[in-house]
Amino acid sequence: MLFIRNCQTFFIGLWAHRELNKFFKGNGDNTSKIVFDEMFLLLTDKEGKTLEYLDFRRIGLKALMLAVLFVNIFCCFGFAKSSEVKIGLFYGGSVRSEYSVSANNNLLAGGASDDGFEEYFEIASKDVTVKKASLYHIEFGSGFSAEEAKERADEISESGVAAFVVCENGKFSVFGGSFENIADANAYAESLSEKGVVTEPKNNRLYAYDSKTKAICFAGDEIALASPEGRVKFTAVAGKEYRGAMLFVSQDSGITAINVVDREEYLYSVISREMSPSWHIEALKAQAVCARNYLENNRGKHSKYGFDLCDSVCCQAYAGTSAETEGSYPPVDETKGEILMYDGKIAQTFYSSSMGPTTEDVKYVWGSNFPYLSSVENPYEDYENVYNGKWEKTLTKERATEIMASKGYDIGAVTEIKALEYSPSGRVIKLLVKGTKGEKTFERESCRIVFSEVTLSQLYTISGGGEETFPAITVKSGSQKKTVDAKGKTVLSAKGKTSVGESFKVKGSSGEKKYAVTKSGDAYVFSGMGWGHGIGMSQYGAKGMAEAGFSYEEILTHYFKGTEVVKN
């Protein structure tokens, strides 16, 4: 009897996990309160409105089963995320008209759901070309399951008709033959003993052809292809190999190509593109957690194209298995599922290459307010000796004028560039650019972006631009001597009072001394430290901390104050 009750507890726990997982996917961020009782579970939103009511009595759950259910609830609460992620490779203006996918064994045809790749059946091809075509076919039935459709297509193919499965709007049909005009399609349909109905072409229908025989293996409004080995070669990207599946979605302008891949396997490629695999393991583990946080915070960033993240630095640099190294796996595996949290929410874990002596508070860069994205000391970054840790770059007035005009700022020829205000960490947060026709003031991150070819961060000073430097003169007033700046001063001579010019002489008790006003070159010199926005974790700082013996948790909680690492 106890065995039966324990089995019941186990399966009900699984049921609850499944039901709550589905619920939290749509409501997790809005759930404010959980009321848990022996016989029911009540979930309410922030205003007290009931979101879900689960009555356990209808499935026979008793108090003995609460422990298992409790664990299942909190396994999914707040982390109802798919283990798969969709990465856009070709989309928008970069879409192509056809793609090729290959594997060592026969490919698996399928689709993509919110949970990732959904396998339908195996196709008799290792090398497939996906493209659009406008063709007539003979339909031999619809309303099948994927398995039923495949069996029906195989049955018809055995009678001599080249049949294949079509999946459109989630419904499976079986088509046969391919014709460019309706007359040929009708004539062929009449000749068959197996009767079917001629179908009209669809401009956005995708076809997966065997690359050698040109036979149609599968068709639909979207096509996903995977390999039993878990990796496919995608020739559209120089024959690169990708884990998971390739998903193709028909668009009016072409075909969007998406890699559907396990989250942790995605990170194998990302981590080596964002940080050198040769660095200390603890720095790499900190980077892995940051990359995982970024993924979860940005799921659906490119939802209008049908995927989560792209493969460029717009999101996180990703290149499939070609970017993986032996050093890529331990940092990801040893932090598997770990997320950095703040006050019960997934933290925004920004990072950049180097940041100088201190990091920056997010309010001085993006104007937002996150307590854990405040300015902290960065003592372990050797910014004097890292790439672009310390830099000096030159900008002529002519080039500054071109940049301002190209960005739509009609201020005429640039005459002055001046930092007006600095943050407590020493970063420029207000920059004035004057011209012959007007002026423009930039604030926060714009102080880095406007002249980004010479400003690698906001942590810089400006000199030059034809600036005059006046000498310091020691003068005697009564019994006191003091040093004064000659700028704006007048000189008393036999000819009367005259303003200090480019050069002048001062005669004292020790004789006559000549002074000169120096003028810098016409170009501006930007001298700065750090590379990037300066918010969150310094990658070189993390490297230094790891080498000094700090763990990845200590690195993360140093740069992101008040956070904690939580297993997802």
mmCIF file of N, CA, C and O in Angstrom, residues 188-240:
data_model
loop_
_atom_site.group_PDB
_atom_site.id
_atom_site.type_symbol
_atom_site.label_atom_id
_atom_site.label_comp_id
_atom_site.label_asym_id
_atom_site.label_seq_id
_atom_site.Cartn_x
_atom_site.Cartn_y
_atom_site.Cartn_z
ATOM 1 N N TYR A 188 -2.027 13.908 -64.982
ATOM 2 C CA TYR A 188 -1.367 12.890 -64.163
ATOM 3 C C TYR A 188 -2.350 12.312 -63.151
ATOM 4 O O TYR A 188 -2.386 11.095 -62.908
ATOM 5 N N ALA A 189 -3.170 13.179 -62.545
ATOM 6 C CA ALA A 189 -4.141 12.725 -61.551
ATOM 7 C C ALA A 189 -5.142 11.751 -62.161
ATOM 8 O O ALA A 189 -5.529 10.757 -61.536
ATOM 9 N N GLU A 190 -5.544 12.023 -63.406
ATOM 10 C CA GLU A 190 -6.496 11.139 -64.089
ATOM 11 C C GLU A 190 -5.898 9.772 -64.384
ATOM 12 O O GLU A 190 -6.621 8.772 -64.459
ATOM 13 N N SER A 191 -4.595 9.710 -64.540
ATOM 14 C CA SER A 191 -3.947 8.448 -64.909
ATOM 15 C C SER A 191 -3.698 7.520 -63.728
ATOM 16 O O SER A 191 -3.316 6.363 -63.905
ATOM 17 N N LEU A 192 -3.901 8.019 -62.524
ATOM 18 C CA LEU A 192 -3.579 7.240 -61.337
ATOM 19 C C LEU A 192 -4.754 6.383 -60.859
ATOM 20 O O LEU A 192 -5.919 6.813 -60.920
ATOM 21 N N SER A 193 -4.429 5.206 -60.386
ATOM 22 C CA SER A 193 -5.459 4.361 -59.776
ATOM 23 C C SER A 193 -5.769 4.860 -58.368
ATOM 24 O O SER A 193 -6.889 4.725 -57.875
ATOM 25 N N GLU A 194 -4.763 5.420 -57.724
ATOM 26 C CA GLU A 194 -4.927 6.028 -56.391
ATOM 27 C C GLU A 194 -5.378 7.463 -56.599
ATOM 28 O O GLU A 194 -4.607 8.329 -57.006
ATOM 29 N N LYS A 195 -6.670 7.718 -56.381
ATOM 30 C CA LYS A 195 -7.231 9.014 -56.717
ATOM 31 C C LYS A 195 -6.851 10.082 -55.694
ATOM 32 O O LYS A 195 -6.775 9.830 -54.501
ATOM 33 N N GLY A 196 -6.609 11.274 -56.232
ATOM 34 C CA GLY A 196 -6.296 12.410 -55.396
ATOM 35 C C GLY A 196 -6.848 13.686 -55.987
ATOM 36 O O GLY A 196 -7.477 13.675 -57.049
ATOM 37 N N VAL A 197 -6.621 14.798 -55.323
ATOM 38 C CA VAL A 197 -7.129 16.093 -55.744
ATOM 39 C C VAL A 197 -5.959 17.013 -56.073
ATOM 40 O O VAL A 197 -4.994 17.103 -55.305
ATOM 41 N N VAL A 198 -6.036 17.694 -57.196
ATOM 42 C CA VAL A 198 -4.978 18.625 -57.596
ATOM 43 C C VAL A 198 -5.013 19.852 -56.674
ATOM 44 O O VAL A 198 -6.069 20.437 -56.437
ATOM 45 N N THR A 199 -3.851 20.225 -56.133
ATOM 46 C CA THR A 199 -3.751 21.386 -55.240
ATOM 47 C C THR A 199 -3.115 22.573 -55.958
ATOM 48 O O THR A 199 -2.280 22.411 -56.855
ATOM 49 N N GLU A 200 -3.513 23.772 -55.535
ATOM 50 C CA GLU A 200 -2.964 25.005 -56.093
ATOM 51 C C GLU A 200 -1.584 25.291 -55.491
ATOM 52 O O GLU A 200 -1.305 24.901 -54.348
ATOM 53 N N PRO A 201 -0.740 25.996 -56.219
ATOM 54 C CA PRO A 201 0.584 26.366 -55.667
ATOM 55 C C PRO A 201 0.435 27.378 -54.530
ATOM 56 O O PRO A 201 -0.540 28.110 -54.453
ATOM 57 N N LYS A 202 1.429 27.395 -53.646
ATOM 58 C CA LYS A 202 1.548 28.411 -52.607
ATOM 59 C C LYS A 202 2.923 29.034 -52.712
ATOM 60 O O LYS A 202 3.932 28.323 -52.644
ATOM 61 N N ASN A 203 2.958 30.331 -52.883
ATOM 62 C CA ASN A 203 4.240 31.012 -53.111
ATOM 63 C C ASN A 203 5.215 30.878 -51.946
ATOM 64 O O ASN A 203 6.432 30.910 -52.143
ATOM 65 N N ASN A 204 4.697 30.739 -50.733
ATOM 66 C CA ASN A 204 5.582 30.685 -49.564
ATOM 67 C C ASN A 204 5.813 29.279 -49.049
ATOM 68 O O ASN A 204 6.315 29.100 -47.942
ATOM 69 N N ARG A 205 5.453 28.274 -49.826
ATOM 70 C CA ARG A 205 5.681 26.896 -49.381
ATOM 71 C C ARG A 205 7.163 26.539 -49.541
ATOM 72 O O ARG A 205 7.769 26.805 -50.580
ATOM 73 N N LEU A 206 7.733 25.937 -48.507
ATOM 74 C CA LEU A 206 9.129 25.498 -48.541
ATOM 75 C C LEU A 206 9.206 24.028 -48.908
ATOM 76 O O LEU A 206 8.339 23.234 -48.511
ATOM 77 N N TYR A 207 10.268 23.667 -49.626
ATOM 78 C CA TYR A 207 10.501 22.275 -50.004
ATOM 79 C C TYR A 207 11.899 21.857 -49.587
ATOM 80 O O TYR A 207 12.863 22.618 -49.775
ATOM 81 N N ALA A 208 12.003 20.669 -49.014
ATOM 82 C CA ALA A 208 13.304 20.078 -48.702
ATOM 83 C C ALA A 208 13.578 19.006 -49.751
ATOM 84 O O ALA A 208 12.908 17.974 -49.771
ATOM 85 N N TYR A 209 14.546 19.291 -50.632
ATOM 86 C CA TYR A 209 14.903 18.381 -51.716
ATOM 87 C C TYR A 209 16.145 17.587 -51.350
ATOM 88 O O TYR A 209 17.073 18.127 -50.747
ATOM 89 N N ASP A 210 16.193 16.318 -51.776
ATOM 90 C CA ASP A 210 17.447 15.592 -51.720
ATOM 91 C C ASP A 210 18.406 16.281 -52.685
ATOM 92 O O ASP A 210 18.084 16.459 -53.865
ATOM 93 N N SER A 211 19.562 16.689 -52.192
ATOM 94 C CA SER A 211 20.477 17.488 -53.015
ATOM 95 C C SER A 211 20.984 16.742 -54.240
ATOM 96 O O SER A 211 21.383 17.366 -55.230
ATOM 97 N N LYS A 212 20.969 15.411 -54.196
ATOM 98 C CA LYS A 212 21.460 14.620 -55.340
ATOM 99 C C LYS A 212 20.340 14.210 -56.284
ATOM 100 O O LYS A 212 20.402 14.440 -57.482
ATOM 101 N N THR A 213 19.291 13.588 -55.756
ATOM 102 C CA THR A 213 18.220 13.065 -56.618
ATOM 103 C C THR A 213 17.186 14.123 -56.977
ATOM 104 O O THR A 213 16.387 13.925 -57.892
ATOM 105 N N LYS A 214 17.146 15.230 -56.218
ATOM 106 C CA LYS A 214 16.180 16.315 -56.376
ATOM 107 C C LYS A 214 14.758 15.901 -55.995
ATOM 108 O O LYS A 214 13.795 16.652 -56.253
ATOM 109 N N ALA A 215 14.601 14.755 -55.368
ATOM 110 C CA ALA A 215 13.290 14.314 -54.908
ATOM 111 C C ALA A 215 12.876 15.121 -53.686
ATOM 112 O O ALA A 215 13.709 15.458 -52.841
ATOM 113 N N ILE A 216 11.579 15.438 -53.586
ATOM 114 C CA ILE A 216 11.083 16.185 -52.439
ATOM 115 C C ILE A 216 10.960 15.248 -51.246
ATOM 116 O O ILE A 216 10.298 14.210 -51.323
ATOM 117 N N CYS A 217 11.583 15.622 -50.147
ATOM 118 C CA CYS A 217 11.557 14.796 -48.933
ATOM 119 C C CYS A 217 10.501 15.271 -47.942
ATOM 120 O O CYS A 217 9.965 14.466 -47.164
ATOM 121 N N PHE A 218 10.212 16.574 -47.956
ATOM 122 C CA PHE A 218 9.304 17.150 -46.974
ATOM 123 C C PHE A 218 8.967 18.562 -47.444
ATOM 124 O O PHE A 218 9.750 19.193 -48.162
ATOM 125 N N ALA A 219 7.799 19.066 -47.081
ATOM 126 C CA ALA A 219 7.405 20.425 -47.452
ATOM 127 C C ALA A 219 6.552 21.025 -46.348
ATOM 128 O O ALA A 219 5.980 20.319 -45.514
ATOM 129 N N GLY A 220 6.458 22.362 -46.349
ATOM 130 C CA GLY A 220 5.641 23.030 -45.346
ATOM 131 C C GLY A 220 5.895 24.519 -45.307
ATOM 132 O O GLY A 220 6.726 25.046 -46.063
ATOM 133 N N ASP A 221 5.175 25.222 -44.422
ATOM 134 C CA ASP A 221 5.411 26.660 -44.282
ATOM 135 C C ASP A 221 6.661 26.946 -43.477
ATOM 136 O O ASP A 221 7.206 28.038 -43.502
ATOM 137 N N GLU A 222 7.126 25.943 -42.722
ATOM 138 C CA GLU A 222 8.431 25.985 -42.088
ATOM 139 C C GLU A 222 8.975 24.561 -42.020
ATOM 140 O O GLU A 222 8.215 23.600 -41.954
ATOM 141 N N ILE A 223 10.298 24.452 -42.069
ATOM 142 C CA ILE A 223 10.941 23.139 -42.069
ATOM 143 C C ILE A 223 12.091 23.161 -41.080
ATOM 144 O O ILE A 223 12.921 24.081 -41.093
ATOM 145 N N ALA A 224 12.137 22.152 -40.221
ATOM 146 C CA ALA A 224 13.267 22.005 -39.301
ATOM 147 C C ALA A 224 13.969 20.691 -39.618
ATOM 148 O O ALA A 224 13.322 19.665 -39.854
ATOM 149 N N LEU A 225 15.297 20.739 -39.636
ATOM 150 C CA LEU A 225 16.102 19.559 -39.954
ATOM 151 C C LEU A 225 17.156 19.360 -38.867
ATOM 152 O O LEU A 225 17.828 20.313 -38.465
ATOM 153 N N ALA A 226 17.280 18.120 -38.426
ATOM 154 C CA ALA A 226 18.261 17.789 -37.400
ATOM 155 C C ALA A 226 18.903 16.456 -37.743
ATOM 156 O O ALA A 226 18.517 15.784 -38.695
ATOM 157 N N SER A 227 19.895 16.084 -36.951
ATOM 158 C CA SER A 227 20.578 14.808 -37.133
ATOM 159 C C SER A 227 20.486 14.010 -35.844
ATOM 160 O O SER A 227 20.520 14.591 -34.751
ATOM 161 N N PRO A 228 20.368 12.677 -35.935
ATOM 162 C CA PRO A 228 20.381 11.859 -34.716
ATOM 163 C C PRO A 228 21.643 12.072 -33.890
ATOM 164 O O PRO A 228 21.655 11.855 -32.680
ATOM 165 N N GLU A 229 22.716 12.529 -34.536
ATOM 166 C CA GLU A 229 23.980 12.767 -33.839
ATOM 167 C C GLU A 229 23.992 14.110 -33.113
ATOM 168 O O GLU A 229 24.914 14.407 -32.354
ATOM 169 N N GLY A 230 22.971 14.943 -33.375
ATOM 170 C CA GLY A 230 22.883 16.228 -32.683
ATOM 171 C C GLY A 230 23.623 17.369 -33.347
ATOM 172 O O GLY A 230 23.666 18.469 -32.809
ATOM 173 N N ARG A 231 24.218 17.143 -34.521
ATOM 174 C CA ARG A 231 24.948 18.209 -35.217
ATOM 175 C C ARG A 231 24.662 18.143 -36.710
ATOM 176 O O ARG A 231 24.571 17.065 -37.276
ATOM 177 N N VAL A 232 24.520 19.298 -37.337
ATOM 178 C CA VAL A 232 24.325 19.363 -38.784
ATOM 179 C C VAL A 232 25.300 20.373 -39.376
ATOM 180 O O VAL A 232 25.721 21.314 -38.696
ATOM 181 N N LYS A 233 25.646 20.172 -40.638
ATOM 182 C CA LYS A 233 26.486 21.136 -41.349
ATOM 183 C C LYS A 233 25.576 22.051 -42.162
ATOM 184 O O LYS A 233 24.677 21.593 -42.851
ATOM 185 N N PHE A 234 25.844 23.345 -42.049
ATOM 186 C CA PHE A 234 25.021 24.355 -42.697
ATOM 187 C C PHE A 234 25.910 25.094 -43.682
ATOM 188 O O PHE A 234 26.716 25.941 -43.293
ATOM 189 N N THR A 235 25.790 24.761 -44.966
ATOM 190 C CA THR A 235 26.750 25.269 -45.949
ATOM 191 C C THR A 235 26.595 26.756 -46.233
ATOM 192 O O THR A 235 27.486 27.374 -46.810
ATOM 193 N N ALA A 236 25.468 27.355 -45.835
ATOM 194 C CA ALA A 236 25.283 28.789 -46.075
ATOM 195 C C ALA A 236 26.291 29.624 -45.308
ATOM 196 O O ALA A 236 26.569 30.759 -45.652
ATOM 197 N N VAL A 237 26.837 29.076 -44.222
ATOM 198 C CA VAL A 237 27.842 29.800 -43.429
ATOM 199 C C VAL A 237 29.170 29.071 -43.577
ATOM 200 O O VAL A 237 29.718 28.527 -42.632
ATOM 201 N N ALA A 238 29.678 29.052 -44.789
ATOM 202 C CA ALA A 238 30.978 28.448 -45.090
ATOM 203 C C ALA A 238 31.096 27.015 -44.554
ATOM 204 O O ALA A 238 32.148 26.609 -44.086
ATOM 205 N N GLY A 239 29.997 26.267 -44.629
ATOM 206 C CA GLY A 239 30.034 24.871 -44.214
ATOM 207 C C GLY A 239 30.200 24.668 -42.722
ATOM 208 O O GLY A 239 30.642 23.616 -42.289
ATOM 209 N N LYS A 240 29.826 25.656 -41.918
ATOM 210 C CA LYS A 240 29.976 25.529 -40.467
ATOM 211 C C LYS A 240 29.042 24.465 -39.907
ATOM 212 O O LYS A 240 27.962 24.217 -40.434
#
